[in-house]
Amino acid sequence: VQSAAGPDQILVSEKVYKSVKNLFEFNPVPYQVKFSKDSSGSVYEVLEIKEKRGKSRGIENINIPMIGRSEELNKLKECFAYSIYDRNYFITLISGEAGIGKTRLYDEFEKGLVRIKTLSILKGRCLPYGQAFSYWPITEILRQILGIRKGDSNEDINSKISSFSNQIFIDLNLPYLDHKGVLLNFLGLKQASDLNVPENKIKQIFFFVFERLLRHYLQNRNLIIVIEDFHWIDDSSIDLLRYLN
């Protein structure tokens, strides 16, 4: 399969495709690939990570009731109820060995929240090679706050950032912040060298801008921030979470 792939192309076998088709977007390749002297088969080209991922475990289209996690589920519900009652926040860690049911537990918790119209849920995920990509889960959350969707052009993204900036930073006469440029930099759309701020101040300004965005987003709503695969989180994202705390 590897030898059949072109430059910058990832091909996978049908077996791999079936295992991860709920996590990635694929394009079927219109030809058979020879695996060995006596066998060949279909292959699929990996396009990108799905914007909304499906479940990666279990039997497709079959929902089995969760068993043996009522105590943990009730703890999550209690933390959420207290956070609303006290107008405060809780940090909750769901930990355990791989395959023990951490994602399933959270999914069951989230199902019980669908009727709360004032609730928003922002999600970011950490990558196994996350140290090489600073702020990856934070950037995913930032895109959701700004309403940036897959397929948005650079012009669309600029427009959405400007819209938020006009609402949030209009009271600040601080042109040296270059908050629009800093946001574009963290979204990978502008080089740090092109910003109107010293490079040693970019991180500090981003933290301030992100907090202002988050506070504005929180107006008249409750919020849950979910960070998946936290054990892979990068150091820069940890620094921002500590700043918000």
mmCIF file of C-alpha atoms in Angstrom:
data_model
loop_
_atom_site.group_PDB
_atom_site.id
_atom_site.type_symbol
_atom_site.label_atom_id
_atom_site.label_comp_id
_atom_site.label_asym_id
_atom_site.label_seq_id
_atom_site.Cartn_x
_atom_site.Cartn_y
_atom_site.Cartn_z
ATOM 1 C CA VAL A 1 0.000 0.000 0.000
ATOM 2 C CA GLN A 2 2.815 2.371 0.893
ATOM 3 C CA SER A 3 4.529 1.894 -2.462
ATOM 4 C CA ALA A 4 1.262 2.639 -4.292
ATOM 5 C CA ALA A 5 0.847 6.069 -2.648
ATOM 6 C CA GLY A 6 1.917 9.188 -4.511
ATOM 7 C CA PRO A 7 3.774 12.203 -3.084
ATOM 8 C CA ASP A 8 2.007 13.636 0.019
ATOM 9 C CA GLN A 9 -0.647 10.924 -0.248
ATOM 10 C CA ILE A 10 -1.736 8.442 2.436
ATOM 11 C CA LEU A 11 -3.399 5.214 1.362
ATOM 12 C CA VAL A 12 -4.864 2.585 3.678
ATOM 13 C CA SER A 13 -6.270 -0.889 3.158
ATOM 14 C CA GLU A 14 -9.975 -1.680 3.430
ATOM 15 C CA LYS A 15 -9.403 -3.246 6.858
ATOM 16 C CA VAL A 16 -7.852 -0.044 8.207
ATOM 17 C CA TYR A 17 -10.543 2.048 6.509
ATOM 18 C CA LYS A 18 -13.319 0.145 8.277
ATOM 19 C CA SER A 19 -11.581 0.621 11.627
ATOM 20 C CA VAL A 20 -11.190 4.406 11.405
ATOM 21 C CA LYS A 21 -13.805 5.612 8.883
ATOM 22 C CA ASN A 22 -15.684 7.436 11.671
ATOM 23 C CA LEU A 23 -12.586 9.484 12.490
ATOM 24 C CA PHE A 24 -11.271 10.511 9.057
ATOM 25 C CA GLU A 25 -12.595 11.607 5.684
ATOM 26 C CA PHE A 26 -11.677 9.148 2.920
ATOM 27 C CA ASN A 27 -11.801 8.958 -0.832
ATOM 28 C CA PRO A 28 -11.988 5.481 -2.424
ATOM 29 C CA VAL A 29 -9.194 4.885 -4.925
ATOM 30 C CA PRO A 30 -10.619 3.675 -8.275
ATOM 31 C CA TYR A 31 -8.182 0.806 -8.733
ATOM 32 C CA GLN A 32 -7.006 -2.341 -6.976
ATOM 33 C CA VAL A 33 -3.606 -2.453 -5.279
ATOM 34 C CA LYS A 34 -1.512 -5.604 -5.311
ATOM 35 C CA PHE A 35 -0.561 -6.538 -1.722
ATOM 36 C CA SER A 36 1.447 -9.622 -2.549
ATOM 37 C CA LYS A 37 2.044 -12.028 -5.396
ATOM 38 C CA ASP A 38 -1.344 -13.681 -4.920
ATOM 39 C CA SER A 39 -3.559 -10.964 -3.392
ATOM 40 C CA SER A 40 -4.862 -7.495 -4.178
ATOM 41 C CA GLY A 41 -7.597 -5.293 -2.785
ATOM 42 C CA SER A 42 -9.287 -1.914 -2.464
ATOM 43 C CA VAL A 43 -7.504 1.047 -0.894
ATOM 44 C CA TYR A 44 -8.694 4.422 0.358
ATOM 45 C CA GLU A 45 -7.013 7.815 0.370
ATOM 46 C CA VAL A 46 -6.981 9.675 3.699
ATOM 47 C CA LEU A 47 -8.174 13.260 3.167
ATOM 48 C CA GLU A 48 -8.475 14.864 6.612
ATOM 49 C CA ILE A 49 -9.737 14.429 10.151
ATOM 50 C CA LYS A 50 -13.535 14.545 10.391
ATOM 51 C CA GLU A 51 -14.909 17.796 11.749
ATOM 52 C CA LYS A 52 -17.351 15.770 13.854
ATOM 53 C CA ARG A 53 -15.973 12.376 14.700
ATOM 54 C CA GLY A 54 -18.146 9.313 15.158
ATOM 55 C CA LYS A 55 -17.517 6.581 17.690
ATOM 56 C CA SER A 56 -14.436 4.481 17.037
ATOM 57 C CA ARG A 57 -15.406 1.482 19.154
ATOM 58 C CA GLY A 58 -18.376 -0.840 19.394
ATOM 59 C CA ILE A 59 -20.696 -2.187 16.740
ATOM 60 C CA GLU A 60 -21.941 0.327 14.192
ATOM 61 C CA ASN A 61 -25.600 1.410 14.508
ATOM 62 C CA ILE A 62 -26.036 -0.550 17.772
ATOM 63 C CA ASN A 63 -26.346 1.398 21.032
ATOM 64 C CA ILE A 64 -25.750 -0.685 24.129
ATOM 65 C CA PRO A 65 -26.749 0.731 27.545
ATOM 66 C CA MET A 66 -23.828 1.728 29.748
ATOM 67 C CA ILE A 67 -23.467 -0.566 32.761
ATOM 68 C CA GLY A 68 -21.519 -0.117 35.991
ATOM 69 C CA ARG A 69 -20.720 3.588 35.730
ATOM 70 C CA SER A 70 -23.689 5.149 37.546
ATOM 71 C CA GLU A 71 -21.527 6.458 40.417
ATOM 72 C CA GLU A 72 -19.057 8.178 38.089
ATOM 73 C CA LEU A 73 -21.881 9.547 35.926
ATOM 74 C CA ASN A 74 -23.636 10.993 38.981
ATOM 75 C CA LYS A 75 -20.399 12.709 40.056
ATOM 76 C CA LEU A 76 -20.185 14.451 36.700
ATOM 77 C CA LYS A 77 -23.810 15.549 36.970
ATOM 78 C CA GLU A 78 -23.231 16.858 40.509
ATOM 79 C CA CYS A 79 -20.194 18.893 39.447
ATOM 80 C CA PHE A 80 -22.151 20.423 36.585
ATOM 81 C CA ALA A 81 -25.134 21.230 38.834
ATOM 82 C CA TYR A 82 -22.894 22.872 41.460
ATOM 83 C CA SER A 83 -21.107 24.937 38.823
ATOM 84 C CA ILE A 84 -24.427 26.377 37.636
ATOM 85 C CA TYR A 85 -25.739 26.946 41.163
ATOM 86 C CA ASP A 86 -22.538 28.634 42.430
ATOM 87 C CA ARG A 87 -21.736 30.373 39.119
ATOM 88 C CA ASN A 88 -18.283 28.884 39.455
ATOM 89 C CA TYR A 89 -16.220 26.355 37.559
ATOM 90 C CA PHE A 90 -15.079 22.806 38.201
ATOM 91 C CA ILE A 91 -12.135 20.966 36.696
ATOM 92 C CA THR A 92 -12.945 17.273 36.297
ATOM 93 C CA LEU A 93 -10.503 14.624 35.112
ATOM 94 C CA ILE A 94 -11.777 11.361 33.662
ATOM 95 C CA SER A 95 -8.834 8.988 33.758
ATOM 96 C CA GLY A 96 -8.233 5.275 33.328
ATOM 97 C CA GLU A 97 -6.588 2.677 31.159
ATOM 98 C CA ALA A 98 -7.133 2.644 27.410
ATOM 99 C CA GLY A 99 -10.470 1.078 26.472
ATOM 100 C CA ILE A 100 -11.950 1.298 29.979
ATOM 101 C CA GLY A 101 -14.789 3.558 28.802
ATOM 102 C CA LYS A 102 -13.716 7.157 29.447
ATOM 103 C CA THR A 103 -15.191 8.508 26.215
ATOM 104 C CA ARG A 104 -18.372 6.470 26.667
ATOM 105 C CA LEU A 105 -18.804 7.879 30.179
ATOM 106 C CA TYR A 106 -18.512 11.449 28.938
ATOM 107 C CA ASP A 107 -20.832 10.765 25.988
ATOM 108 C CA GLU A 108 -23.504 9.479 28.384
ATOM 109 C CA PHE A 109 -23.073 12.616 30.493
ATOM 110 C CA GLU A 110 -23.395 14.856 27.432
ATOM 111 C CA LYS A 111 -26.570 13.083 26.296
ATOM 112 C CA GLY A 112 -28.278 14.299 29.460
ATOM 113 C CA LEU A 113 -27.484 17.928 28.644
ATOM 114 C CA VAL A 114 -29.143 18.259 25.237
ATOM 115 C CA ARG A 115 -32.215 20.017 26.618
ATOM 116 C CA ILE A 116 -30.227 22.845 28.235
ATOM 117 C CA LYS A 117 -30.552 25.587 25.632
ATOM 118 C CA THR A 118 -28.150 27.959 27.402
ATOM 119 C CA LEU A 119 -25.317 25.408 27.380
ATOM 120 C CA SER A 120 -22.431 25.397 24.922
ATOM 121 C CA ILE A 121 -19.775 22.704 24.686
ATOM 122 C CA LEU A 122 -16.363 23.463 23.204
ATOM 123 C CA LYS A 123 -14.021 20.588 22.412
ATOM 124 C CA GLY A 124 -10.334 20.316 21.684
ATOM 125 C CA ARG A 125 -8.237 17.206 21.341
ATOM 126 C CA CYS A 126 -4.569 16.575 21.997
ATOM 127 C CA LEU A 127 -2.385 14.720 19.538
ATOM 128 C CA PRO A 128 0.055 11.893 20.326
ATOM 129 C CA TYR A 129 2.752 14.041 18.704
ATOM 130 C CA GLY A 130 1.282 17.155 20.329
ATOM 131 C CA GLN A 131 4.546 18.625 21.618
ATOM 132 C CA ALA A 132 5.396 19.416 17.994
ATOM 133 C CA PHE A 133 2.174 21.455 17.586
ATOM 134 C CA SER A 134 1.793 24.054 20.323
ATOM 135 C CA TYR A 135 -1.749 25.050 21.343
ATOM 136 C CA TRP A 136 -3.439 22.419 19.132
ATOM 137 C CA PRO A 137 -6.463 21.826 21.452
ATOM 138 C CA ILE A 138 -6.649 25.552 22.250
ATOM 139 C CA THR A 139 -6.685 26.431 18.547
ATOM 140 C CA GLU A 140 -9.567 24.006 17.959
ATOM 141 C CA ILE A 141 -11.509 25.682 20.777
ATOM 142 C CA LEU A 142 -10.625 29.134 19.409
ATOM 143 C CA ARG A 143 -12.051 28.194 15.994
ATOM 144 C CA GLN A 144 -15.334 27.158 17.634
ATOM 145 C CA ILE A 145 -15.556 30.407 19.618
ATOM 146 C CA LEU A 146 -14.994 32.454 16.461
ATOM 147 C CA GLY A 147 -17.400 30.307 14.438
ATOM 148 C CA ILE A 148 -14.718 29.277 11.946
ATOM 149 C CA ARG A 149 -15.775 26.247 9.942
ATOM 150 C CA LYS A 150 -13.981 23.833 7.690
ATOM 151 C CA GLY A 151 -13.752 25.340 4.227
ATOM 152 C CA ASP A 152 -13.821 28.975 5.368
ATOM 153 C CA SER A 153 -11.597 31.149 3.203
ATOM 154 C CA ASN A 154 -8.965 33.461 4.681
ATOM 155 C CA GLU A 155 -11.336 36.328 3.894
ATOM 156 C CA ASP A 156 -14.140 34.632 5.863
ATOM 157 C CA ILE A 157 -11.822 34.065 8.838
ATOM 158 C CA ASN A 158 -10.628 37.675 8.766
ATOM 159 C CA SER A 159 -14.247 38.827 8.714
ATOM 160 C CA LYS A 160 -15.200 36.685 11.713
ATOM 161 C CA ILE A 161 -12.198 37.858 13.733
ATOM 162 C CA SER A 162 -13.030 41.490 12.882
ATOM 163 C CA SER A 163 -16.639 40.975 13.965
ATOM 164 C CA PHE A 164 -15.592 39.682 17.373
ATOM 165 C CA SER A 165 -12.895 42.334 17.739
ATOM 166 C CA ASN A 166 -15.364 45.131 17.132
ATOM 167 C CA GLN A 167 -17.577 43.775 19.927
ATOM 168 C CA ILE A 168 -14.900 42.912 22.464
ATOM 169 C CA PHE A 169 -11.969 45.277 22.052
ATOM 170 C CA ILE A 170 -13.767 48.472 21.066
ATOM 171 C CA ASP A 171 -13.400 49.755 24.639
ATOM 172 C CA LEU A 172 -9.629 49.226 24.609
ATOM 173 C CA ASN A 173 -7.523 51.923 23.005
ATOM 174 C CA LEU A 174 -4.542 49.599 22.791
ATOM 175 C CA PRO A 175 -3.467 49.483 19.147
ATOM 176 C CA TYR A 176 -0.083 48.004 20.094
ATOM 177 C CA LEU A 177 -1.816 44.734 21.015
ATOM 178 C CA ASP A 178 -2.488 43.877 17.336
ATOM 179 C CA HIS A 179 -5.058 41.363 18.627
ATOM 180 C CA LYS A 180 -6.329 40.523 15.131
ATOM 181 C CA GLY A 181 -2.818 39.748 13.942
ATOM 182 C CA VAL A 182 -2.069 37.639 17.015
ATOM 183 C CA LEU A 183 -5.224 35.566 16.476
ATOM 184 C CA LEU A 184 -4.351 35.062 12.810
ATOM 185 C CA ASN A 185 -0.870 33.991 13.874
ATOM 186 C CA PHE A 186 -2.213 31.332 16.238
ATOM 187 C CA LEU A 187 -4.563 30.119 13.505
ATOM 188 C CA GLY A 188 -1.561 29.677 11.223
ATOM 189 C CA LEU A 189 -2.559 32.476 8.840
ATOM 190 C CA LYS A 190 0.062 35.084 9.674
ATOM 191 C CA GLN A 191 3.759 34.903 10.444
ATOM 192 C CA ALA A 192 4.993 36.134 13.822
ATOM 193 C CA SER A 193 7.498 38.349 12.018
ATOM 194 C CA ASP A 194 4.589 40.217 10.347
ATOM 195 C CA LEU A 195 2.940 41.241 13.626
ATOM 196 C CA ASN A 196 3.115 44.756 15.019
ATOM 197 C CA VAL A 197 4.225 43.487 18.427
ATOM 198 C CA PRO A 198 7.568 42.227 19.779
ATOM 199 C CA GLU A 199 7.897 38.461 19.407
ATOM 200 C CA ASN A 200 8.557 38.041 23.142
ATOM 201 C CA LYS A 201 5.106 39.570 23.855
ATOM 202 C CA ILE A 202 3.029 37.460 21.453
ATOM 203 C CA LYS A 203 2.284 34.687 23.972
ATOM 204 C CA GLN A 204 1.255 37.170 26.685
ATOM 205 C CA ILE A 205 -1.038 39.052 24.287
ATOM 206 C CA PHE A 206 -2.611 35.823 22.989
ATOM 207 C CA PHE A 207 -3.434 34.734 26.547
ATOM 208 C CA PHE A 208 -5.091 38.092 27.233
ATOM 209 C CA VAL A 209 -7.023 38.062 23.942
ATOM 210 C CA PHE A 210 -8.157 34.451 24.401
ATOM 211 C CA GLU A 211 -9.445 35.210 27.907
ATOM 212 C CA ARG A 212 -11.388 38.240 26.632
ATOM 213 C CA LEU A 213 -12.911 36.123 23.857
ATOM 214 C CA LEU A 214 -13.869 33.404 26.313
ATOM 215 C CA ARG A 215 -15.476 35.860 28.735
ATOM 216 C CA HIS A 216 -17.481 37.405 25.915
ATOM 217 C CA TYR A 217 -18.536 33.956 24.695
ATOM 218 C CA LEU A 218 -19.700 33.082 28.210
ATOM 219 C CA GLN A 219 -22.219 35.915 28.383
ATOM 220 C CA ASN A 220 -25.715 34.555 29.086
ATOM 221 C CA ARG A 221 -24.648 30.925 28.699
ATOM 222 C CA ASN A 222 -23.161 28.000 30.572
ATOM 223 C CA LEU A 223 -20.071 26.405 29.163
ATOM 224 C CA ILE A 224 -18.284 23.068 29.217
ATOM 225 C CA ILE A 225 -14.785 22.820 27.746
ATOM 226 C CA VAL A 226 -13.718 19.278 26.915
ATOM 227 C CA ILE A 227 -10.080 18.440 26.212
ATOM 228 C CA GLU A 228 -9.688 14.900 24.917
ATOM 229 C CA ASP A 229 -6.555 12.761 25.361
ATOM 230 C CA PHE A 230 -5.225 15.176 27.965
ATOM 231 C CA HIS A 231 -2.170 12.987 28.636
ATOM 232 C CA TRP A 232 -0.813 14.168 25.262
ATOM 233 C CA ILE A 233 -1.329 17.885 25.923
ATOM 234 C CA ASP A 234 1.537 20.205 24.978
ATOM 235 C CA ASP A 235 3.293 22.479 27.464
ATOM 236 C CA SER A 236 2.076 25.707 25.839
ATOM 237 C CA SER A 237 -1.581 24.676 26.197
ATOM 238 C CA ILE A 238 -0.930 23.841 29.858
ATOM 239 C CA ASP A 239 0.480 27.368 30.333
ATOM 240 C CA LEU A 240 -2.698 28.909 28.905
ATOM 241 C CA LEU A 241 -4.962 26.748 31.086
ATOM 242 C CA ARG A 242 -2.959 27.807 34.146
ATOM 243 C CA TYR A 243 -3.339 31.437 33.095
ATOM 244 C CA LEU A 244 -7.120 31.049 32.831
ATOM 245 C CA ASN A 245 -7.208 29.306 36.213
#
